[in-house]
Amino acid sequence: MKLKCKIVDILSAAPMAGMDPRDCEALIVKENDRIRIGGPKGETVASIICSDKFSDAGTLFIPESVARAIGAKEGDELDVVYSQPPESVRAIRRKMDGQKLGAEEITAIVKDISEGSLTNIEVASWLTSLQINGMDLDETADFARAMVDTGDKVVFDKGPIFDFHSMGGVPGNKITPIVVSIAAAAGLIVPKTSSRAISSACGTSDFVETFCDINVTLERLKELGETVGGAFVWGGSMNLAPVDDIVIKIERPLGINPRAKMLASIISKKLAIGANYLLIDIPTGAGTKVHTIEEARAYAQDFMGLGARLGIHVECAITYADQPVGSAIGPILEARECIRILEGETQPTSVVEKACECAGILLEMAGFENGREKAHELLRSGKAHKKFLEIVTAQGGRPDLKSTDLVPGKYTADVISSRSGYVNSIRNRDLVAVAKACGASMDKGAGLLLCKTKGQRVEEGEVLFTLYAESETKLKHAQELAERYCPVQIEGMLLKRVTAQESD
Amino acid sequence: MKLKCKIVDILSAAPMAGMDPRDCEALIVKENDRIRIGGPKGETVASIICSDKFSDAGTLFIPESVARAIGAKEGDELDVVYSQPPESVRAIRRKMDGQKLGAEEITAIVKDISEGSLTNIEVASWLTSLQINGMDLDETADFARAMVDTGDKVVFDKGPIFDFHSMGGVPGNKITPIVVSIAAAAGLIVPKTSSRAISSACGTSDFVETFCDINVTLERLKELGETVGGAFVWGGSMNLAPVDDIVIKIERPLGINPRAKMLASIISKKLAIGANYLLIDIPTGAGTKVHTIEEARAYAQDFMGLGARLGIHVECAITYADQPVGSAIGPILEARECIRILEGETQPTSVVEKACECAGILLEMAGFENGREKAHELLRSGKAHKKFLEIVTAQGGRPDLKSTDLVPGKYTADVISSRSGYVNSIRNRDLVAVAKACGASMDKGAGLLLCKTKGQRVEEGEVLFTLYAESETKLKHAQELAERYCPVQIEGMLLKRVTAQESD
């Protein structure tokens, strides 16, 4: 069928084309079918919107991007034919039917998602099928490999490459720069890529960027690893398994995160930087992603099974996550707490312990004995701090960086206990909501500082936690939330907001 | 957040809004999240496209339809806030988890789909969940009720109302006007609504419209039922459970038709016209939708169970569908074969028998004894024909309509057997593909006439079937397909195309 090109603005990332219902009928195509459009300089495929809005028989409405792909301009005659859905749609249906998919099928799906050849409808169906029917480890390994192939890879000239990853879900987990610094101080290569907050109040990249640059190219990451030995950069600044970004846009509105996708996504980013040894931190506890030790063990088994299939030596650490790691939540607050520990501070012990445990496992993977003790020694001796400053400098930060350089938001308020008792629970999720209400992670100075941990004695009038914000409005909103949520529970009592003052 | 309105064309039926990535970050929203947009005359909800294409911080790009809904014009300041997904998304996730949904949840999902409050992503996930996890009969009955509520209903002043429905999948099934005419001739009220071809070569409405009007209002359908007693109109011309049309647009590209959706969709249209007695024809055989008697029985159980829950007396007929019903496939060819039988022709017996069996069951539901014989008698006596012409006239057709008025396409070609033997299979799907290649159902004169049925003896050189088309190109294409597919199999031999001539 010949149709005349009309270029329109388009509110869609996917390639689409608008057609008059009469033309659709004549071509025997319906909404969401695909057509192949031929123009002066090539062909492309788009899915159809058949709407009365395009009631102009003989005209094909296409966005600029589609016009560019085929070298067409307004008024050109375009050749339009029906186009079969990609083969990968059949594979999606097979997963719907509960079948095990082969490597070719999985590769085709991932490639088609990456190239925009599958519509949102098809990707949503794929993710729903994964959520319900899952994948075994063979499929998940194929999935991870296919994801890597949608992006760039780095091949280090030195090795082996060490990496670690936290499954997340526990607030205040600021151990990454400490672990990397300790391990690199011992001579390991740890080119760590991190992420920003997705649903949390602060991702590693969100607080690291308060004291150095986190955007690097893959080439620069290689350099950092091979010269300084360590890095803590933002994975999003490189093109690592980028298909994940497309998939996340479909998962989010559905509120799902299929296990197989999650596993493949994590492991694909490690494959892309050529990790040989990988430690996975699995925070476990009531208020986090993994609720029980049994669940955590199942994840550990899966990660190790995937590692075996993909040539990565994987170990896992099941860590305590019933309350935040350390006291600080929010970018600058976390950065300050993290750097203080590297400077020699021994509190909060939960941060020091977790960092040294994790670094210790990496060290033992590298052949050291008594890894944990060795990690403590590297921290105590200041060697880790020296390495930290080297990395910071290499990432464009100040060579004389001090924790005191980092100043949180000037609007603060204490949340005070209205009675005496023992802290019997700290609800991570509510605490995160309060920190986000303060403005984290967008407002770098926003967040909160916990003054109490689980099991501690609290007297009436004592401060439970302090809020920090960069605006009075947000502080107020966060105070209200804190009052409503009572994230620190003292034998079931309600919290009461008491003071709000502008510090400084 | 305040953003300035910019109106753009939009290639999407769903309400969407384009935002600059920086604005998205500031509002803490991401692609496919929802925002509530406030304008001079009201509020509406749209989902976000966050793209570099809209790199104009401070501006909200909306289509005309959204602008109209809030009374906004270009340059107006709009108020934009995050908007939670509808509650029904939670219900979709519960179905993903394999839970049984309550009536309220199902109603909310159907209402939100109907009102456009769920995105394609969410509807695709819902249908995939249904495809995998299914629904029990309680849920399916709620689903049907909810679908009815998205459209119009008719309440007849007379009764009871009889209806029947074929699950389809067998080509040449032109019995509807015969069944309706016989039943109405006996005094029953049968206000039958039919559909057009979806994947087949010819739906009932496609061939009925070659001799009378099929577009009527619901009021007119009521009149037809109450005065003439019968009708054979196009369901699509009324607003019966219209949510189905939205759902089909998402099912099609996925190539799925979840059983619960299919059952609810059928039964909802019968509920909407207030059917009291319903006969379901379940064509069963290798080349159709339902392959075995066991499957057919399971469908029958479900339909009867649904009927019991919804106050409809349902009976089912499991019918033979290993080959087409009768000889003709294609609008005019089927119309001619159908009318010939009403005029007294006794061939093809498969059409006569099936029509009288189905009409007989309806008659027995109405209290007649020996329904099948009674049906034959009404057909033989010409009473059914008289009633048929009454209905045709009431639907705007000619009172003196004759089968000879109907003339198929003038381009014809015989497909001839290249050897002698017995017909051991007729493949419905391939035959349909050939009839569609001829131009059916769009070209009214296109289709084919089968000369042989299963088990018949064929001599070398005998005609197996004749193709009819309205254009030589389509005829040629159909001939090629016929040769490639060999839909009539004679002891495994290949067919060979022999002649092609312009008749007339």
JSON list of C-alpha atoms in Angstrom, two decimals, chain A residues 330-439:
[
{"chain": "A", "resi": 330, "resn": "GLY", "atom": "CA", "xyz": [21.12, 10.50, 53.27]},
{"chain": "A", "resi": 331, "resn": "PRO", "atom": "CA", "xyz": [23.97, 11.49, 50.91]},
{"chain": "A", "resi": 332, "resn": "ILE", "atom": "CA", "xyz": [26.14, 13.92, 52.90]},
{"chain": "A", "resi": 333, "resn": "LEU", "atom": "CA", "xyz": [25.37, 12.30, 56.24]},
{"chain": "A", "resi": 334, "resn": "GLU", "atom": "CA", "xyz": [26.38, 8.90, 54.92]},
{"chain": "A", "resi": 335, "resn": "ALA", "atom": "CA", "xyz": [29.50, 10.25, 53.20]},
{"chain": "A", "resi": 336, "resn": "ARG", "atom": "CA", "xyz": [30.58, 11.88, 56.47]},
{"chain": "A", "resi": 337, "resn": "GLU", "atom": "CA", "xyz": [30.02, 8.71, 58.51]},
{"chain": "A", "resi": 338, "resn": "CYS", "atom": "CA", "xyz": [31.87, 6.64, 55.91]},
{"chain": "A", "resi": 339, "resn": "ILE", "atom": "CA", "xyz": [34.90, 8.94, 55.75]},
{"chain": "A", "resi": 340, "resn": "ARG", "atom": "CA", "xyz": [35.09, 9.30, 59.54]},
{"chain": "A", "resi": 341, "resn": "ILE", "atom": "CA", "xyz": [35.55, 5.55, 59.80]},
{"chain": "A", "resi": 342, "resn": "LEU", "atom": "CA", "xyz": [38.30, 5.62, 57.22]},
{"chain": "A", "resi": 343, "resn": "GLU", "atom": "CA", "xyz": [39.87, 8.45, 59.26]},
{"chain": "A", "resi": 344, "resn": "GLY", "atom": "CA", "xyz": [39.98, 6.17, 62.31]},
{"chain": "A", "resi": 345, "resn": "GLU", "atom": "CA", "xyz": [36.63, 6.55, 64.04]},
{"chain": "A", "resi": 346, "resn": "THR", "atom": "CA", "xyz": [35.47, 3.19, 65.45]},
{"chain": "A", "resi": 347, "resn": "GLN", "atom": "CA", "xyz": [31.77, 4.04, 65.67]},
{"chain": "A", "resi": 348, "resn": "PRO", "atom": "CA", "xyz": [29.19, 3.01, 64.57]},
{"chain": "A", "resi": 349, "resn": "THR", "atom": "CA", "xyz": [30.50, -0.50, 65.02]},
{"chain": "A", "resi": 350, "resn": "SER", "atom": "CA", "xyz": [27.87, -1.92, 62.67]},
{"chain": "A", "resi": 351, "resn": "VAL", "atom": "CA", "xyz": [29.48, -0.09, 59.73]},
{"chain": "A", "resi": 352, "resn": "VAL", "atom": "CA", "xyz": [33.04, -0.98, 60.75]},
{"chain": "A", "resi": 353, "resn": "GLU", "atom": "CA", "xyz": [32.13, -4.62, 61.32]},
{"chain": "A", "resi": 354, "resn": "LYS", "atom": "CA", "xyz": [30.17, -5.07, 58.12]},
{"chain": "A", "resi": 355, "resn": "ALA", "atom": "CA", "xyz": [32.85, -3.36, 56.00]},
{"chain": "A", "resi": 356, "resn": "CYS", "atom": "CA", "xyz": [35.65, -5.46, 57.51]},
{"chain": "A", "resi": 357, "resn": "GLU", "atom": "CA", "xyz": [33.66, -8.69, 57.22]},
{"chain": "A", "resi": 358, "resn": "CYS", "atom": "CA", "xyz": [33.02, -8.05, 53.53]},
{"chain": "A", "resi": 359, "resn": "ALA", "atom": "CA", "xyz": [36.52, -6.84, 52.77]},
{"chain": "A", "resi": 360, "resn": "GLY", "atom": "CA", "xyz": [37.81, -9.85, 54.70]},
{"chain": "A", "resi": 361, "resn": "ILE", "atom": "CA", "xyz": [35.96, -12.27, 52.46]},
{"chain": "A", "resi": 362, "resn": "LEU", "atom": "CA", "xyz": [37.40, -10.55, 49.37]},
{"chain": "A", "resi": 363, "resn": "LEU", "atom": "CA", "xyz": [40.88, -10.80, 50.89]},
{"chain": "A", "resi": 364, "resn": "GLU", "atom": "CA", "xyz": [40.43, -14.49, 51.61]},
{"chain": "A", "resi": 365, "resn": "MET", "atom": "CA", "xyz": [39.20, -15.05, 48.04]},
{"chain": "A", "resi": 366, "resn": "ALA", "atom": "CA", "xyz": [42.49, -13.47, 46.99]},
{"chain": "A", "resi": 367, "resn": "GLY", "atom": "CA", "xyz": [44.44, -15.93, 49.11]},
{"chain": "A", "resi": 368, "resn": "PHE", "atom": "CA", "xyz": [45.02, -13.97, 52.34]},
{"chain": "A", "resi": 369, "resn": "GLU", "atom": "CA", "xyz": [44.50, -15.73, 55.63]},
{"chain": "A", "resi": 370, "resn": "ASN", "atom": "CA", "xyz": [42.38, -14.29, 58.44]},
{"chain": "A", "resi": 371, "resn": "GLY", "atom": "CA", "xyz": [40.79, -11.85, 56.05]},
{"chain": "A", "resi": 372, "resn": "ARG", "atom": "CA", "xyz": [38.67, -10.10, 58.63]},
{"chain": "A", "resi": 373, "resn": "GLU", "atom": "CA", "xyz": [41.59, -9.36, 60.92]},
{"chain": "A", "resi": 374, "resn": "LYS", "atom": "CA", "xyz": [43.69, -8.27, 57.98]},
{"chain": "A", "resi": 375, "resn": "ALA", "atom": "CA", "xyz": [40.88, -5.89, 56.95]},
{"chain": "A", "resi": 376, "resn": "HIS", "atom": "CA", "xyz": [40.71, -4.39, 60.45]},
{"chain": "A", "resi": 377, "resn": "GLU", "atom": "CA", "xyz": [44.47, -3.97, 60.42]},
{"chain": "A", "resi": 378, "resn": "LEU", "atom": "CA", "xyz": [44.42, -2.15, 57.05]},
{"chain": "A", "resi": 379, "resn": "LEU", "atom": "CA", "xyz": [41.71, 0.14, 58.38]},
{"chain": "A", "resi": 380, "resn": "ARG", "atom": "CA", "xyz": [43.41, 0.79, 61.73]},
{"chain": "A", "resi": 381, "resn": "SER", "atom": "CA", "xyz": [46.82, 1.39, 60.21]},
{"chain": "A", "resi": 382, "resn": "GLY", "atom": "CA", "xyz": [45.47, 4.16, 57.94]},
{"chain": "A", "resi": 383, "resn": "LYS", "atom": "CA", "xyz": [46.48, 2.25, 54.80]},
{"chain": "A", "resi": 384, "resn": "ALA", "atom": "CA", "xyz": [42.86, 1.97, 53.73]},
{"chain": "A", "resi": 385, "resn": "HIS", "atom": "CA", "xyz": [42.41, 5.72, 54.30]},
{"chain": "A", "resi": 386, "resn": "LYS", "atom": "CA", "xyz": [45.49, 6.47, 52.18]},
{"chain": "A", "resi": 387, "resn": "LYS", "atom": "CA", "xyz": [44.15, 4.26, 49.39]},
{"chain": "A", "resi": 388, "resn": "PHE", "atom": "CA", "xyz": [40.73, 5.89, 49.74]},
{"chain": "A", "resi": 389, "resn": "LEU", "atom": "CA", "xyz": [42.24, 9.35, 49.19]},
{"chain": "A", "resi": 390, "resn": "GLU", "atom": "CA", "xyz": [44.18, 8.03, 46.19]},
{"chain": "A", "resi": 391, "resn": "ILE", "atom": "CA", "xyz": [40.97, 6.76, 44.64]},
{"chain": "A", "resi": 392, "resn": "VAL", "atom": "CA", "xyz": [39.08, 9.95, 45.50]},
{"chain": "A", "resi": 393, "resn": "THR", "atom": "CA", "xyz": [41.83, 12.01, 43.91]},
{"chain": "A", "resi": 394, "resn": "ALA", "atom": "CA", "xyz": [41.87, 9.79, 40.83]},
{"chain": "A", "resi": 395, "resn": "GLN", "atom": "CA", "xyz": [38.11, 10.33, 40.61]},
{"chain": "A", "resi": 396, "resn": "GLY", "atom": "CA", "xyz": [38.57, 14.11, 40.69]},
{"chain": "A", "resi": 397, "resn": "GLY", "atom": "CA", "xyz": [38.03, 14.70, 44.40]},
{"chain": "A", "resi": 398, "resn": "ARG", "atom": "CA", "xyz": [40.24, 16.71, 46.77]},
{"chain": "A", "resi": 399, "resn": "PRO", "atom": "CA", "xyz": [43.45, 14.96, 47.89]},
{"chain": "A", "resi": 400, "resn": "ASP", "atom": "CA", "xyz": [42.99, 16.49, 51.36]},
{"chain": "A", "resi": 401, "resn": "LEU", "atom": "CA", "xyz": [39.33, 15.53, 51.71]},
{"chain": "A", "resi": 402, "resn": "LYS", "atom": "CA", "xyz": [38.14, 15.43, 55.32]},
{"chain": "A", "resi": 403, "resn": "SER", "atom": "CA", "xyz": [34.88, 14.24, 56.83]},
{"chain": "A", "resi": 404, "resn": "THR", "atom": "CA", "xyz": [34.46, 17.71, 58.32]},
{"chain": "A", "resi": 405, "resn": "ASP", "atom": "CA", "xyz": [34.22, 19.13, 54.78]},
{"chain": "A", "resi": 406, "resn": "LEU", "atom": "CA", "xyz": [30.82, 17.56, 54.51]},
{"chain": "A", "resi": 407, "resn": "VAL", "atom": "CA", "xyz": [28.05, 19.67, 55.99]},
{"chain": "A", "resi": 408, "resn": "PRO", "atom": "CA", "xyz": [24.45, 18.42, 56.06]},
{"chain": "A", "resi": 409, "resn": "GLY", "atom": "CA", "xyz": [21.28, 20.50, 55.59]},
{"chain": "A", "resi": 410, "resn": "LYS", "atom": "CA", "xyz": [20.85, 23.42, 57.95]},
{"chain": "A", "resi": 411, "resn": "TYR", "atom": "CA", "xyz": [17.21, 22.77, 58.84]},
{"chain": "A", "resi": 412, "resn": "THR", "atom": "CA", "xyz": [17.12, 20.16, 61.57]},
{"chain": "A", "resi": 413, "resn": "ALA", "atom": "CA", "xyz": [14.65, 18.75, 64.04]},
{"chain": "A", "resi": 414, "resn": "ASP", "atom": "CA", "xyz": [15.00, 16.17, 66.79]},
{"chain": "A", "resi": 415, "resn": "VAL", "atom": "CA", "xyz": [12.45, 13.44, 67.12]},
{"chain": "A", "resi": 416, "resn": "ILE", "atom": "CA", "xyz": [12.14, 12.73, 70.79]},
{"chain": "A", "resi": 417, "resn": "SER", "atom": "CA", "xyz": [10.85, 9.81, 72.78]},
{"chain": "A", "resi": 418, "resn": "SER", "atom": "CA", "xyz": [7.70, 10.50, 74.73]},
{"chain": "A", "resi": 419, "resn": "ARG", "atom": "CA", "xyz": [8.42, 7.74, 77.23]},
{"chain": "A", "resi": 420, "resn": "SER", "atom": "CA", "xyz": [11.06, 5.44, 78.58]},
{"chain": "A", "resi": 421, "resn": "GLY", "atom": "CA", "xyz": [11.65, 1.88, 77.49]},
{"chain": "A", "resi": 422, "resn": "TYR", "atom": "CA", "xyz": [13.65, -0.27, 75.11]},
{"chain": "A", "resi": 423, "resn": "VAL", "atom": "CA", "xyz": [13.80, 0.10, 71.34]},
{"chain": "A", "resi": 424, "resn": "ASN", "atom": "CA", "xyz": [12.09, -3.03, 70.14]},
{"chain": "A", "resi": 425, "resn": "SER", "atom": "CA", "xyz": [12.06, -2.35, 66.42]},
{"chain": "A", "resi": 426, "resn": "ILE", "atom": "CA", "xyz": [13.34, 0.07, 63.83]},
{"chain": "A", "resi": 427, "resn": "ARG", "atom": "CA", "xyz": [11.31, -0.03, 60.66]},
{"chain": "A", "resi": 428, "resn": "ASN", "atom": "CA", "xyz": [13.62, 0.44, 57.70]},
{"chain": "A", "resi": 429, "resn": "ARG", "atom": "CA", "xyz": [10.88, 1.25, 55.24]},
{"chain": "A", "resi": 430, "resn": "ASP", "atom": "CA", "xyz": [9.33, 3.99, 57.35]},
{"chain": "A", "resi": 431, "resn": "LEU", "atom": "CA", "xyz": [12.72, 5.44, 58.17]},
{"chain": "A", "resi": 432, "resn": "VAL", "atom": "CA", "xyz": [13.50, 5.58, 54.44]},
{"chain": "A", "resi": 433, "resn": "ALA", "atom": "CA", "xyz": [10.17, 7.31, 53.79]},
{"chain": "A", "resi": 434, "resn": "VAL", "atom": "CA", "xyz": [11.02, 9.93, 56.41]},
{"chain": "A", "resi": 435, "resn": "ALA", "atom": "CA", "xyz": [14.53, 10.46, 54.97]},
{"chain": "A", "resi": 436, "resn": "LYS", "atom": "CA", "xyz": [13.00, 10.85, 51.51]},
{"chain": "A", "resi": 437, "resn": "ALA", "atom": "CA", "xyz": [10.50, 13.35, 52.89]},
{"chain": "A", "resi": 438, "resn": "CYS", "atom": "CA", "xyz": [13.53, 15.32, 54.15]},
{"chain": "A", "resi": 439, "resn": "GLY", "atom": "CA", "xyz": [14.61, 15.51, 50.51]}
]
